[in-house]
CSV table of C-alpha atoms and ligand atoms in Angstrom, one decimal:
chain,number,residue,atom,x,y,z
A,102,MET,CA,-145.4,-240.6,-83.0
A,103,ALA,CA,-143.3,-240.6,-79.9
A,104,TYR,CA,-141.6,-243.8,-80.6
A,105,LYS,CA,-138.3,-243.5,-82.5
A,106,TYR,CA,-137.6,-245.8,-85.4
A,107,ILE,CA,-133.9,-246.1,-85.9
A,108,ASP,CA,-132.3,-248.8,-88.0
A,109,ASN,CA,-128.5,-248.7,-87.6
A,110,TYR,CA,-125.6,-251.0,-88.4
A,111,ARG,CA,-126.1,-252.7,-85.1
A,112,GLU,CA,-129.7,-253.8,-86.0
A,113,LYS,CA,-128.8,-254.6,-89.6
A,114,GLY,CA,-125.9,-256.8,-88.4
A,115,ALA,CA,-128.2,-258.6,-85.9
A,116,ARG,CA,-130.6,-259.3,-88.8
A,117,LYS,CA,-127.8,-260.8,-90.9
A,118,LYS,CA,-126.9,-263.1,-88.0
A,119,LEU,CA,-130.6,-264.1,-87.6
A,120,VAL,CA,-130.7,-264.9,-91.3
A,121,GLU,CA,-127.6,-267.2,-90.9
A,122,LEU,CA,-129.3,-268.9,-87.9
A,123,LEU,CA,-132.5,-269.5,-89.9
A,124,LYS,CA,-130.4,-271.1,-92.7
A,125,THR,CA,-128.9,-273.5,-90.2
A,126,LYS,CA,-132.5,-274.4,-89.1
A,127,GLY,CA,-133.5,-275.3,-92.7
A,128,ILE,CA,-134.9,-272.1,-94.2
A,129,GLU,CA,-133.7,-272.1,-97.8
A,130,ASP,CA,-135.9,-269.7,-99.8
A,131,ALA,CA,-133.7,-266.7,-100.7
A,132,HIS,CA,-136.7,-264.4,-101.1
A,133,VAL,CA,-137.9,-265.2,-97.6
A,134,LEU,CA,-134.4,-264.8,-96.1
A,135,ASN,CA,-134.0,-261.4,-97.9
A,136,ALA,CA,-137.3,-260.3,-96.5
A,137,ILE,CA,-136.2,-261.3,-93.0
A,138,ALA,CA,-133.0,-259.3,-93.6
A,139,LYS,CA,-135.0,-256.2,-94.6
A,140,VAL,CA,-137.8,-255.9,-92.1
A,141,PRO,CA,-136.6,-254.1,-88.9
A,142,ARG,CA,-138.1,-256.5,-86.3
A,143,HIS,CA,-137.0,-254.2,-83.4
A,144,TYR,CA,-139.6,-251.7,-84.6
A,145,PHE,CA,-142.2,-254.0,-83.1
A,146,PHE,CA,-140.6,-254.0,-79.6
A,147,ASP,CA,-140.7,-251.5,-76.8
A,148,GLU,CA,-137.3,-249.8,-76.7
A,149,THR,CA,-136.5,-251.5,-73.4
A,150,PHE,CA,-136.6,-254.9,-75.2
A,151,TRP,CA,-134.7,-254.0,-78.4
A,152,ASN,CA,-132.0,-256.6,-77.3
A,153,GLN,CA,-134.6,-259.3,-77.7
A,154,ALA,CA,-135.7,-258.4,-81.2
A,155,TYR,CA,-133.2,-260.5,-83.1
A,156,LYS,CA,-133.3,-263.6,-81.0
A,157,ASP,CA,-135.2,-266.5,-82.6
A,158,ILE,CA,-138.0,-266.3,-80.0
A,159,ALA,CA,-141.7,-265.3,-79.9
A,160,PHE,CA,-142.2,-262.3,-77.6
A,161,PRO,CA,-145.2,-260.7,-75.8
A,162,ILE,CA,-146.8,-257.7,-77.7
A,163,GLY,CA,-149.6,-257.0,-75.2
A,164,GLU,CA,-153.2,-258.2,-75.0
A,165,GLY,CA,-151.9,-261.7,-74.2
A,166,GLN,CA,-150.6,-262.0,-77.7
A,167,THR,CA,-147.1,-262.5,-79.2
A,168,ILE,CA,-144.9,-261.5,-82.1
A,169,SER,CA,-144.2,-264.8,-83.8
A,170,GLN,CA,-140.8,-266.5,-83.7
A,171,PRO,CA,-138.7,-265.5,-86.8
A,172,TYR,CA,-138.3,-269.2,-87.6
A,173,THR,CA,-142.0,-269.7,-87.6
A,174,VAL,CA,-142.6,-266.6,-89.8
A,175,ALA,CA,-139.9,-267.8,-92.2
A,176,TYR,CA,-141.3,-271.4,-92.2
A,177,GLN,CA,-144.9,-270.3,-93.0
A,178,SER,CA,-143.8,-267.7,-95.5
A,179,GLU,CA,-141.7,-270.3,-97.4
A,180,LEU,CA,-144.7,-272.7,-97.5
A,181,LEU,CA,-146.8,-270.0,-99.2
A,182,HIS,CA,-144.6,-269.8,-102.3
A,183,ILE,CA,-145.5,-266.1,-102.7
A,184,ARG,CA,-145.3,-264.7,-106.2
A,185,LYS,CA,-145.2,-261.0,-106.9
A,186,GLY,CA,-148.7,-259.6,-107.0
A,187,ASP,CA,-150.3,-262.6,-105.1
A,188,LYS,CA,-153.4,-261.6,-103.2
A,189,VAL,CA,-152.8,-262.9,-99.7
A,190,LEU,CA,-155.2,-263.1,-96.7
A,191,GLU,CA,-153.4,-263.1,-93.3
A,192,ILE,CA,-155.5,-264.0,-90.3
A,193,GLY,CA,-154.0,-262.7,-87.0
A,194,THR,CA,-152.3,-259.4,-87.9
A,195,GLY,CA,-150.9,-259.0,-84.4
A,196,CYS,CA,-148.1,-256.4,-84.5
A,197,GLY,CA,-147.8,-256.7,-88.2
A,198,TYR,CA,-144.3,-258.3,-88.5
A,199,GLN,CA,-145.5,-261.2,-90.7
A,200,THR,CA,-147.5,-258.7,-92.8
A,201,CYS,CA,-144.3,-256.8,-93.5
A,202,ILE,CA,-142.5,-260.0,-94.6
A,203,LEU,CA,-145.4,-260.8,-97.0
A,204,LEU,CA,-145.3,-257.2,-98.4
A,205,GLU,CA,-141.5,-257.6,-98.9
A,206,LEU,CA,-142.2,-260.8,-100.8
A,207,GLY,CA,-144.4,-258.7,-103.2
A,208,ALA,CA,-147.8,-259.8,-102.0
A,209,LYS,CA,-150.9,-257.6,-101.8
A,210,VAL,CA,-151.9,-258.2,-98.2
A,211,TYR,CA,-155.4,-258.3,-96.6
A,212,THR,CA,-154.9,-258.7,-92.9
A,213,ILE,CA,-157.4,-259.2,-90.1
A,214,GLU,CA,-157.1,-258.9,-86.3
A,215,ARG,CA,-159.7,-259.6,-83.7
A,216,GLN,CA,-158.0,-257.7,-80.8
A,217,GLU,CA,-159.1,-254.1,-81.2
A,218,LYS,CA,-156.1,-252.6,-79.4
A,219,LEU,CA,-153.6,-254.5,-81.5
A,220,TYR,CA,-155.5,-253.6,-84.6
A,221,GLN,CA,-155.6,-249.9,-83.7
A,222,ARG,CA,-151.8,-249.9,-83.0
A,223,THR,CA,-150.8,-251.8,-86.1
A,224,ILE,CA,-152.9,-249.7,-88.6
A,225,LYS,CA,-150.8,-246.7,-87.4
A,226,VAL,CA,-147.4,-248.3,-87.1
A,227,LEU,CA,-147.2,-250.1,-90.4
A,228,PRO,CA,-147.8,-247.1,-92.7
A,229,HIS,CA,-145.5,-245.1,-90.5
A,230,ILE,CA,-142.6,-247.5,-91.1
A,231,GLY,CA,-143.4,-247.7,-94.8
A,232,TYR,CA,-145.6,-250.8,-95.2
A,233,LYS,CA,-149.1,-250.6,-96.8
A,234,ALA,CA,-151.6,-253.3,-96.3
A,235,GLU,CA,-155.4,-253.6,-96.2
A,236,PHE,CA,-156.3,-253.8,-92.5
A,237,PHE,CA,-159.5,-255.3,-91.1
A,238,TYR,CA,-160.8,-255.6,-87.6
A,239,GLY,CA,-162.9,-258.7,-86.8
A,240,ASP,CA,-163.1,-262.5,-86.7
A,241,GLY,CA,-160.7,-263.9,-89.4
A,242,SER,CA,-161.9,-267.5,-88.9
A,243,LYS,CA,-164.6,-266.6,-91.4
A,244,GLY,CA,-162.1,-265.1,-93.8
A,245,LEU,CA,-163.0,-262.0,-95.8
A,246,PRO,CA,-165.7,-263.3,-98.3
A,247,LYS,CA,-166.1,-259.8,-99.9
A,248,HIS,CA,-162.5,-259.7,-101.0
A,249,ALA,CA,-162.1,-263.4,-102.0
A,250,PRO,CA,-160.7,-265.3,-103.8
A,251,PHE,CA,-157.2,-265.2,-102.4
A,252,ASN,CA,-154.1,-266.8,-104.0
A,253,LYS,CA,-152.7,-267.5,-100.6
A,254,ILE,CA,-154.1,-267.6,-97.0
A,255,ILE,CA,-151.9,-267.7,-93.9
A,256,VAL,CA,-153.3,-268.3,-90.4
A,257,THR,CA,-151.0,-267.1,-87.6
A,258,ALA,CA,-152.9,-268.6,-84.7
A,259,GLY,CA,-153.6,-272.2,-83.8
A,260,ALA,CA,-156.9,-273.6,-85.1
A,261,PRO,CA,-158.8,-276.7,-83.9
A,262,PHE,CA,-159.6,-277.5,-87.6
A,263,VAL,CA,-159.3,-276.0,-91.1
A,264,PRO,CA,-162.2,-273.6,-91.4
A,265,GLU,CA,-164.4,-274.4,-94.4
A,266,ASP,CA,-164.9,-270.7,-95.2
A,267,LEU,CA,-161.2,-270.3,-95.8
A,268,LEU,CA,-161.1,-273.2,-98.3
A,269,LYS,CA,-164.0,-271.6,-100.2
A,270,GLN,CA,-162.1,-268.3,-100.3
A,271,LEU,CA,-159.0,-269.8,-101.8
A,272,ALA,CA,-158.5,-269.4,-105.6
A,273,ILE,CA,-157.9,-272.6,-107.6
A,274,GLY,CA,-154.2,-273.3,-107.4
A,275,GLY,CA,-154.1,-271.3,-104.1
A,276,ILE,CA,-152.4,-272.4,-100.9
A,277,LEU,CA,-153.6,-272.2,-97.3
A,278,VAL,CA,-151.0,-272.5,-94.5
A,279,ILE,CA,-152.6,-273.1,-91.0
A,280,PRO,CA,-151.4,-274.5,-87.7
A,281,VAL,CA,-154.0,-277.1,-86.6
A,282,GLY,CA,-154.2,-278.9,-83.3
A,283,ASP,CA,-155.2,-278.4,-79.7
A,284,GLU,CA,-154.3,-275.4,-77.4
A,285,GLU,CA,-151.0,-277.0,-76.4
A,286,SER,CA,-149.5,-277.7,-79.8
A,287,GLN,CA,-150.4,-277.7,-83.5
A,288,LYS,CA,-149.1,-279.3,-86.7
A,289,MET,CA,-148.5,-277.0,-89.6
A,290,VAL,CA,-150.9,-277.9,-92.4
A,291,THR,CA,-150.8,-276.8,-96.0
A,292,VAL,CA,-153.8,-277.2,-98.3
A,293,LEU,CA,-153.5,-276.8,-102.1
A,294,LYS,CA,-156.8,-276.2,-103.9
A,295,THR,CA,-156.6,-278.2,-107.1
A,296,SER,CA,-160.2,-277.6,-108.2
A,297,GLU,CA,-163.4,-276.1,-106.8
A,298,ASN,CA,-164.0,-279.2,-104.7
A,299,ASP,CA,-160.5,-280.9,-104.5
A,300,PHE,CA,-157.8,-280.2,-102.1
A,301,GLU,CA,-154.3,-281.7,-101.3
A,302,LYS,CA,-153.5,-281.6,-97.7
A,303,VAL,CA,-150.0,-282.0,-96.2
A,304,THR,CA,-149.3,-282.2,-92.5
A,305,LEU,CA,-145.8,-281.0,-91.4
A,306,ASP,CA,-143.9,-280.0,-88.2
A,307,THR,CA,-145.2,-279.2,-84.7
A,308,PHE,CA,-145.5,-275.6,-83.4
A,309,ARG,CA,-147.1,-273.7,-80.5
A,310,PHE,CA,-149.3,-270.7,-81.4
A,311,VAL,CA,-151.8,-268.6,-79.4
A,312,PRO,CA,-155.3,-269.9,-80.2
A,313,LEU,CA,-157.4,-268.8,-83.1
A,314,VAL,CA,-160.5,-267.5,-81.3
A,315,GLY,CA,-163.7,-267.0,-83.3
A,316,ASP,CA,-166.9,-268.2,-84.7
A,317,LYS,CA,-165.3,-270.9,-86.8
A,318,ALA,CA,-162.5,-271.8,-84.3
A,319,TRP,CA,-162.2,-272.1,-80.5
B,435,SAM,N1,-148.7,-262.3,-87.3
B,435,SAM,C1,-148.2,-261.9,-86.0
B,435,SAM,C2,-146.7,-261.6,-86.2
B,435,SAM,O1,-146.3,-261.2,-87.2
B,435,SAM,O2,-146.0,-261.7,-85.2
B,435,SAM,C3,-148.4,-262.9,-85.0
B,435,SAM,C4,-149.7,-263.0,-84.6
B,435,SAM,S1,-150.1,-263.7,-83.0
B,435,SAM,C5,-149.1,-265.2,-82.9
B,435,SAM,C6,-151.7,-264.3,-83.4
B,435,SAM,C7,-152.7,-263.2,-83.6
B,435,SAM,O3,-154.0,-263.8,-84.0
B,435,SAM,C8,-153.1,-262.5,-82.3
B,435,SAM,O4,-152.8,-261.1,-82.5
B,435,SAM,C9,-154.5,-262.8,-82.1
B,435,SAM,O5,-155.2,-261.7,-81.5
B,435,SAM,C10,-155.0,-263.0,-83.5
B,435,SAM,N2,-156.2,-263.8,-83.6
B,435,SAM,C11,-156.7,-264.9,-82.9
B,435,SAM,N3,-157.9,-265.3,-83.4
B,435,SAM,C12,-158.2,-264.5,-84.4
B,435,SAM,C13,-159.3,-264.4,-85.3
B,435,SAM,N4,-160.4,-265.3,-85.2
B,435,SAM,N5,-159.3,-263.4,-86.2
B,435,SAM,C14,-158.3,-262.5,-86.3
B,435,SAM,N6,-157.2,-262.6,-85.5
B,435,SAM,C15,-157.2,-263.5,-84.6
């Protein structure tokens, strides 16, 4: 691979500063903060833009998509309450940064992406930088029924509603974290599955994601 992956004191120092910033913004989970401190976010940037990698901003990754803002990644990760060995479905692999955070948290990750170019790029990059996940290409709005149930499901694109299929594929006691709203802004929603037919839904803060495009979405 032509791209050079170098993680020096400069980048490690920048990650420490990012962690401190996330703490001031309300991220408290030490496991999540440790994961942010570990994953080299600059690996997901073209070398020209390395100086943008540790700013708390979303950034274009091609195909009209973005790498999520670190605060958003930390916020969603915290809400998932990942336990070691949790089977997690991620919808919207993108460049794979959130996937790496979930892996650092000890999850077994099934991740699905609908943009073929991003999928092709990420299935090469992640193993190359030491992160192993189960990658799928397709429409994640329908979930991955063959691999269900999942302990946790995270959607990293904005959905118009909570897809029924995802609720079905949650294990009892499982948590779904999904931004729900219109194309301009979404509220973060968590759904806890308390029994086969019972769910506890909580609506939280406002975010702005790229749209979840698919059969059971926009
Ligand atoms: N998780 C990424 C990260 O770590 O930065 C951010 C992902 S980006 C904000 C959202 C991704 O969701 C895009 O790559 C987009 O192509 C993908 N996406 C949108 N609709 C989808 C669908 N129905 N199934 C799978 N992926 C989808």
